[in-house]
Amino acid sequence: MIYLARPNLSGKEWEYVKKCLDENWISVAGEFIPQFEQKIAEYCQVKYAVATSSGTAALHIAMRVLNIGHQDAVIVPTLTFVASVNAICYVGASPVFIDVYPNTWQINTELIETYLLQHTYYKNGFFYDKDTHKCVKAILAVNTLGNIPDMIAIQRIANKFNLVLIEDAAEALGSCYYQDKAGSIGKVSILSFNGNKVITTGGGGMLLTQQKEISAHAKHLIHQAKVNGREYIHDEIGYNYRLLNILAAIGLAQMEQLPQFLNKKKEIHAFYQQNLVPLGFVPQKLTDGVSSNYWLSTFILPTEVNKQSLLDFLYQNGIEARSLWKPMHTLDMFCKSKYISHDNCAETIYSKAISLPSGTDISLKELQKVVDKIKEFVAKS
Ligand SMILES: Cc1ncc(COP(=O)(O)O)c(C=O)c1O
C-alpha cells in the first residue's frame, strides 16, 4: 500500500529511544522533553514551547489559559479538522463557523468582519453575539494543509474587535507567513505531532507563546495543576496532558530531519502539480506571503471526475488517498451553530478535493504509480 503519510523514522529515533530505555526515563520526566521544547521554540522563533500529549490537548489548554469559557464564542473556519472545534466545546464556548475562500481554502476574513459588524453588539469593550449573547473572545485561525490565512487582516480585525488570536498550526510546522514561522503568529499557537504530520512523535503536540505567564500556566495545567512541592496539592482543575520523554526523544530526532522533510514535501507537490494540472486538477492557491510546508498535496478534481469513485479506484490499486474534512457546520453536533457564508465554498471544496500520498518516504516510482493510476481513471471518466 502507498500510504497517505506515514512516519519516516530514518534519523536518530532508535538511538534516542534506546537511551530512554537504557536509562529508565520513559515517562513524563527526562532530558528529551526540554530539549525538544527548546528545539521547536528556536525553530518557530517563539520564547516558550510546552510539549503536550496531543495537538488537541494543546488547543484545549490554549482555551483554558486564555480564560475562554461557557459565556464565550470563538470564530473558527468551517473547513478544518474537528479537533479545532472540539477544543472550543471542551470549555463550554460556542463556535461561530466562517466559510473559506474558494482558492486558498483558508478562513474568509471579509466574512469574519461581516459577522462581527452585523451579528454582534458592543458592550463594555467587548462584542456579543446578538442571538446567543455570548462574548466573542477569540479567532481560532487554522493553517489549513500548510497554507496560512491572511493573518494581517485577521490581526487587524482582532485588534478592532478586541479578540485574541489563537493559531492552530497543527498541520503547518515549517510553513512561513512573510518572515513569521507558522506557530509564532497567535498569542497562543499550537502544533501537532500526530503520526501523519510533517514530523511525528507518534502522538503529541506543543503549545507556543511569547508570554512567560501563559507558558507557566499551560505547564501547570498539563501537570494536573499540581502546586510545587512534595505534597499533592492542586489549585485548579488540571489535566494529564504531558508528552512522554520517550516520545520527545522521537520528536527531537525528527526535528533534526525537518529540512530534508520539507524539501521532500516540496518535491512531491511539484511532481503532482506538473502531472495533474494539465489534466484539470486544481491545487490550493497559497495566500500572499505564504511559503507552505505542503503537508498534504491536495487537489480539486476536474468536474467530470467523481471523488468517491476515484478514491475507491486508487484504494483498489493499493493507493491511500483521502477526502478532506466534512465542513464542521454540517456535522450533527455543530449544525445548530452559527455559520456565515455567501456561497458555501467549503462544501464545494469538500465535494471535489482529494489529498494524495504525501509521506516523506515515498519513492519516485510510487509517485509515478499514483499519477499513472489517476491518469488511467481520468481517461475513463
Ligand atoms: C487543524 C488541526 N487541528 C488540530 C489537530 C489535532 O492534533 P492531534 O491529532 O495531535 O490531537 C489536527 C490534527 O490532527 C489538525 O489537523
XYZ file of N, CA and C and ligand atoms in Angstrom, residues 54-56 59 80-81 83-84 142 168 170-171 192 194 197 204, ligand 1:
64
model
N -0.980 15.774 22.863
C -1.536 15.842 21.504
C -1.746 17.305 21.129
N -2.007 17.519 19.852
C -2.362 18.870 19.409
C -3.703 19.277 19.986
N -4.609 18.320 20.098
C -5.931 18.616 20.656
C -5.796 19.072 22.112
N -4.647 22.568 22.171
C -5.747 23.501 21.870
C -6.646 23.697 23.086
N -12.048 22.628 8.595
C -10.903 22.291 9.436
C -11.106 20.880 9.952
N -10.073 20.360 10.618
C -10.225 19.073 11.295
C -11.014 19.312 12.585
N -10.864 18.587 15.570
C -10.209 18.883 16.856
C -10.240 20.372 17.178
N -10.128 21.225 16.148
C -10.147 22.675 16.386
C -11.439 23.051 17.114
N -6.885 28.739 11.500
C -6.298 27.425 11.205
C -5.436 27.530 9.941
N -4.018 27.738 15.093
C -3.956 26.278 15.010
C -3.014 25.933 13.854
N -1.403 23.112 13.623
C -1.207 21.662 13.745
C -0.572 21.064 12.488
N -0.999 21.578 11.331
C -0.572 20.970 10.059
C 0.583 21.722 9.417
N 0.813 19.979 16.051
C 0.517 18.561 16.292
C 1.672 17.710 15.766
N 1.080 14.299 15.502
C 0.360 13.075 15.196
C 1.087 12.324 14.057
N 1.773 13.838 10.533
C 2.247 15.219 10.382
C 3.687 15.265 9.831
N 1.362 13.595 19.830
C 1.944 14.664 20.653
C 1.592 16.014 20.099
C -6.086 21.521 12.071
C -5.829 20.520 13.164
N -6.038 20.891 14.434
C -5.813 20.044 15.450
C -5.363 18.763 15.233
C -5.218 17.850 16.400
O -3.971 17.353 16.591
P -3.762 15.922 17.308
O -4.170 14.874 16.353
O -2.302 15.903 17.609
O -4.591 15.926 18.541
C -5.110 18.334 13.914
C -4.610 17.016 13.518
O -4.516 16.022 13.911
C -5.383 19.227 12.848
O -5.205 18.845 11.576
